[in-house]
Coordinates of C-alpha atoms in Angstrom, one line a residue:
Chain A
X1 CA -14.1 164.1 26.8
X2 CA -17.5 163.0 25.5
X3 CA -18.6 161.4 28.8
X4 CA -17.5 164.5 30.7
X5 CA -19.7 166.6 28.4
X6 CA -22.6 164.2 28.9
X7 CA -22.1 164.4 32.7
X8 CA -22.2 168.2 32.4
X9 CA -25.4 167.9 30.3
X10 CA -27.0 165.6 32.8
X11 CA -26.3 168.1 35.6
X12 CA -27.7 171.0 33.5
X13 CA -30.8 169.1 32.5
X14 CA -31.5 168.1 36.2
X15 CA -31.2 171.7 37.3
X16 CA -33.5 172.9 34.4
X17 CA -36.1 170.3 35.4
X18 CA -35.9 171.6 38.9
X19 CA -36.8 175.0 37.5
X20 CA -33.4 176.5 38.3
X21 CA -33.4 179.9 36.6
X22 CA -29.6 180.3 36.8
X23 CA -29.2 177.1 34.8
X24 CA -31.5 178.5 32.1
X25 CA -29.6 181.8 32.1
X26 CA -26.3 180.0 31.6
X27 CA -27.9 178.0 28.7
X28 CA -29.0 181.2 27.1
X29 CA -25.6 182.8 27.5
X30 CA -23.9 179.7 26.0
X31 CA -26.1 179.1 23.0
X32 CA -28.2 182.2 22.1
X33 CA -25.6 183.8 19.8
X34 CA -24.9 180.5 18.2
X35 CA -28.6 179.9 17.6
X36 CA -29.1 183.4 16.0
X37 CA -26.1 182.7 13.7
X38 CA -27.5 179.3 12.7
X39 CA -31.0 180.8 12.2
X40 CA -29.4 183.4 9.9
X41 CA -28.4 180.5 7.7
X42 CA -32.0 179.8 7.0
X43 CA -33.5 183.3 6.9
X44 CA -31.7 186.5 6.0
X45 CA -34.2 188.7 7.9
X46 CA -32.8 189.4 11.4
X47 CA -36.3 189.8 12.9
X48 CA -37.4 186.4 11.5
X49 CA -34.2 184.8 12.8
X50 CA -34.9 186.2 16.3
X51 CA -38.5 184.9 16.2
X52 CA -37.4 181.4 15.3
X53 CA -34.8 181.4 18.1
X54 CA -37.5 182.6 20.5
X55 CA -39.6 179.7 19.4
X56 CA -36.6 177.4 19.8
X57 CA -36.2 178.4 23.5
X58 CA -39.9 177.9 24.1
X59 CA -39.5 174.4 22.5
X60 CA -36.5 173.7 24.8
X61 CA -38.5 174.6 27.9
X62 CA -41.6 172.6 26.9
X63 CA -39.7 169.7 25.5
X64 CA -37.1 169.2 28.2
X65 CA -39.1 166.6 30.3
X66 CA -39.4 164.4 27.2
X67 CA -35.8 164.9 26.0
X68 CA -34.5 161.3 25.7
X69 CA -30.8 162.3 26.1
X70 CA -29.7 160.2 23.1
X71 CA -27.8 163.2 21.7
X72 CA -26.0 166.0 23.5
X73 CA -28.1 168.9 24.9
X74 CA -26.5 171.2 22.3
X75 CA -27.4 169.0 19.4
X76 CA -30.9 168.6 20.6
X77 CA -31.3 172.4 20.9
X78 CA -29.8 173.0 17.4
X79 CA -32.2 170.3 16.0
X80 CA -35.2 172.1 17.5
X81 CA -34.1 175.3 15.7
X82 CA -33.6 173.5 12.4
X83 CA -37.0 171.8 12.7
X84 CA -38.7 175.2 13.3
X85 CA -36.8 176.8 10.4
X86 CA -37.8 173.8 8.2
X87 CA -41.5 174.2 9.1
X88 CA -41.3 177.9 8.5
X89 CA -39.6 177.3 5.2
X90 CA -42.6 175.3 4.0
X91 CA -44.9 178.4 4.0
X92 CA -42.8 181.5 4.7
X93 CA -40.9 182.8 1.6
X94 CA -38.3 184.5 3.7
X95 CA -36.9 181.1 4.8
X96 CA -34.7 178.8 2.6
X97 CA -36.4 175.8 1.2
X98 CA -35.0 172.7 2.9
X99 CA -35.7 170.4 -0.1
X100 CA -32.4 171.5 -1.6
X101 CA -30.4 170.9 1.5
X102 CA -29.2 167.4 0.7
X103 CA -28.5 168.2 -2.9
X104 CA -25.0 168.4 -4.3
X105 CA -24.6 170.3 -7.6
X106 CA -21.6 170.2 -9.9
X107 CA -20.1 173.4 -8.6
X108 CA -16.4 173.6 -9.6
X109 CA -13.9 173.9 -6.7
X110 CA -13.0 177.4 -5.6
X111 CA -9.4 176.7 -6.7
X112 CA -10.2 174.6 -9.8
X113 CA -8.8 177.2 -12.2
X114 CA -5.4 177.4 -10.5
X115 CA -3.9 174.2 -11.8
X116 CA -2.4 173.0 -15.1
X117 CA -4.0 170.2 -17.0
X118 CA -1.7 167.8 -15.1
X119 CA -3.0 169.1 -11.8
X120 CA 0.1 171.1 -10.8
X121 CA -0.2 174.6 -9.3
X122 CA 0.1 177.4 -11.9
X123 CA -1.3 180.0 -9.4
X124 CA -0.1 178.9 -6.0
X125 CA -1.6 180.3 -2.8
X126 CA 0.3 183.3 -1.4
X127 CA 2.2 182.5 1.8
X128 CA 0.6 183.5 5.1
X129 CA 2.9 184.8 7.8
X130 CA 0.4 184.0 10.6
X131 CA 1.3 180.7 12.4
X132 CA -1.8 180.2 14.6
X133 CA -5.4 181.4 15.2
X134 CA -4.3 183.9 17.9
X135 CA -1.9 185.6 15.4
X136 CA -4.5 185.6 12.7
X137 CA -7.1 187.1 15.0
X138 CA -4.7 189.9 16.1
X139 CA -5.7 191.4 12.8
X140 CA -9.0 192.8 13.8
X141 CA -10.6 192.5 10.4
X142 CA -10.1 188.7 10.2
X143 CA -13.1 187.6 12.2
X144 CA -15.4 189.8 10.1
X145 CA -13.7 188.6 6.9
X146 CA -14.3 184.9 7.8
X147 CA -18.0 185.5 8.7
X148 CA -18.5 187.5 5.5
X149 CA -17.0 184.7 3.5
X150 CA -19.4 182.2 5.2
X151 CA -22.3 184.5 4.6
X152 CA -21.8 184.3 0.8
X153 CA -21.9 180.5 0.7
X154 CA -25.0 178.5 -0.4
X155 CA -27.3 177.8 2.6
X156 CA -26.4 174.2 2.9
X157 CA -22.6 174.8 2.9
X158 CA -23.1 177.7 5.4
X159 CA -25.1 175.5 7.8
X160 CA -22.5 172.7 7.7
X161 CA -19.4 174.9 8.2
X162 CA -21.1 176.9 10.9
X163 CA -22.0 173.7 12.9
X164 CA -18.8 171.8 12.3
X165 CA -16.1 174.5 12.4
X166 CA -17.6 177.4 14.4
X167 CA -19.7 175.4 16.9
X168 CA -17.5 172.3 16.9
X169 CA -20.4 169.8 16.5
X170 CA -19.1 166.4 15.2
X171 CA -19.9 165.0 11.8
X172 CA -22.5 162.4 12.8
X173 CA -24.4 165.0 14.9
X174 CA -24.4 167.5 12.0
X175 CA -25.9 164.9 9.7
X176 CA -28.5 164.3 12.4
X177 CA -29.3 168.0 12.9
X178 CA -29.6 168.8 9.2
X179 CA -30.9 165.5 8.0
X180 CA -28.2 165.0 5.3
X181 CA -26.0 162.0 4.5
X182 CA -22.5 161.6 5.7
X183 CA -21.1 161.8 2.2
X184 CA -23.0 165.1 1.5
X185 CA -21.9 166.5 4.8
X186 CA -18.2 165.9 3.8
X187 CA -18.7 167.3 0.3
X188 CA -20.4 170.4 1.6
X189 CA -17.8 171.0 4.3
X190 CA -15.0 170.5 1.8
X191 CA -16.5 173.1 -0.6
X192 CA -17.2 175.6 2.2
X193 CA -13.7 175.3 3.7
X194 CA -12.1 175.6 0.2
X195 CA -14.1 178.8 -0.5
X196 CA -13.5 180.4 2.9
X197 CA -9.7 179.8 2.6
X198 CA -9.7 181.3 -0.9
X199 CA -11.7 184.3 0.3
X200 CA -9.3 184.9 3.2
X201 CA -6.3 184.6 0.9
X202 CA -7.7 187.6 -1.1
X203 CA -8.5 189.5 2.0
X204 CA -5.1 189.0 3.6
X205 CA -3.3 190.4 0.5
Chain B
X1 CA -1.0 156.5 -6.7
X2 CA 0.2 159.7 -5.2
X3 CA -2.3 162.6 -5.6
X4 CA -1.3 165.6 -7.7
X5 CA -1.6 169.1 -6.3
X6 CA -5.2 169.5 -7.5
X7 CA -6.2 166.3 -5.9
X8 CA -4.5 167.3 -2.6
X9 CA -6.7 170.4 -2.5
X10 CA -9.7 168.1 -3.1
X11 CA -8.8 165.9 -0.2
X12 CA -7.5 168.5 2.2
X13 CA -10.7 168.9 4.2
X14 CA -11.1 165.1 4.7
X15 CA -7.3 164.9 5.5
X16 CA -7.5 167.3 8.3
X17 CA -10.6 165.6 9.7
X18 CA -8.6 162.3 9.7
X19 CA -11.3 161.1 7.3
X20 CA -9.0 159.5 4.6
X21 CA -8.5 155.8 4.5
X22 CA -5.0 154.6 5.6
X23 CA -3.5 154.3 2.1
X24 CA -4.8 157.6 0.8
X25 CA -3.6 159.3 4.0
X26 CA -0.1 157.9 3.5
X27 CA 0.0 159.1 -0.1
X28 CA -1.1 162.5 1.0
X29 CA 1.6 162.8 3.6
X30 CA 4.2 161.7 1.0
X31 CA 3.0 164.5 -1.4
X32 CA 3.1 167.1 1.4
X33 CA 6.6 166.0 2.3
X34 CA 7.8 166.8 -1.2
X35 CA 5.6 169.8 -2.1
X36 CA 5.9 173.1 -0.1
X37 CA 3.0 174.7 -1.9
X38 CA 0.5 172.1 -0.9
X39 CA 2.0 172.0 2.6
X40 CA 1.2 175.7 2.8
X41 CA -2.2 175.2 1.3
X42 CA -3.1 172.5 3.9
X43 CA -1.6 174.6 6.6
X44 CA -3.8 177.5 5.7
X45 CA -7.0 175.4 5.6
X46 CA -6.1 174.0 9.0
X47 CA -5.5 177.5 10.3
X48 CA -8.9 178.7 8.9
X49 CA -10.7 175.8 10.6
X50 CA -8.9 176.4 14.0
X51 CA -9.6 180.1 13.8
X52 CA -13.3 179.6 13.1
X53 CA -13.4 177.6 16.3
X54 CA -12.0 180.5 18.2
X55 CA -14.1 183.4 16.8
X56 CA -15.0 185.8 19.6
X57 CA -18.5 185.0 20.8
X58 CA -20.9 187.9 21.6
X59 CA -23.1 187.4 24.6
X60 CA -26.8 188.1 24.3
X61 CA -28.0 191.5 25.5
X62 CA -29.4 191.9 29.0
X63 CA -32.8 192.7 27.4
X64 CA -32.8 189.4 25.5
X65 CA -31.8 187.4 28.6
X66 CA -34.5 189.1 30.8
X67 CA -37.1 188.3 28.1
X68 CA -36.1 184.7 27.9
X69 CA -36.0 184.3 31.7
X70 CA -39.5 185.8 31.9
X71 CA -40.6 183.2 29.4
X72 CA -38.9 180.4 31.4
X73 CA -40.7 181.5 34.6
X74 CA -44.1 181.7 32.9
X75 CA -43.8 178.5 30.9
X76 CA -44.7 175.3 32.6
X77 CA -43.2 172.3 30.8

């Protein structure tokens, strides 16, 4: 799987280096929406998000000849975006401050108050009828509900769940992109998933 | 020690990423075998994760694509 993806990456990179416009257009189609979504993790302002994604694409074109291919192309592109957003965050108040990204506070779990002192359910989750993602997405509101739930998370949880679960980036690459430890990545993902499931439980009622 | 229900919810995310050590994974499976509520909880979390992976992806507008292509043409690496 991974080596197949790397082979595809190699082919795309070679075409881009040969100034193949179709290859660049495909890249834009594949990643632009993901980049905007990730940018909106770091800055609420839509215009500023578009600016930073524009800068990212410029960084991709300029940086491609020196891309060392140690990560996947996708990870490399996401990392360029995060670095731009981090730089902006240093002097542009619209952007989140990255110094808090690796921090884990003592936030209680989103379901913490639903157990007895012995840790048994006193307020169990309601049963969902839907068996698979296709069934869930048949309800038109579900995609919007999930994205709304993610948008209310703290920025670091939002970044981790977007990369891991929406984009399908694996854990070591997410740590690499965001510059956080493996432990913090796990904790942030756990909290984010717990909150998103709890939010969807309310929405589905 | 087998986890209680609260502990199951705390480990659910790691469990579905196959991130639990062997022993903890076994204890978790044992709890899920006996507890329908936690089974449903873990099922829902798994369903959320799988659904996020399948969210409909909007394509960038023609205007955005044209703008970026113009940049690609103009920019020499």
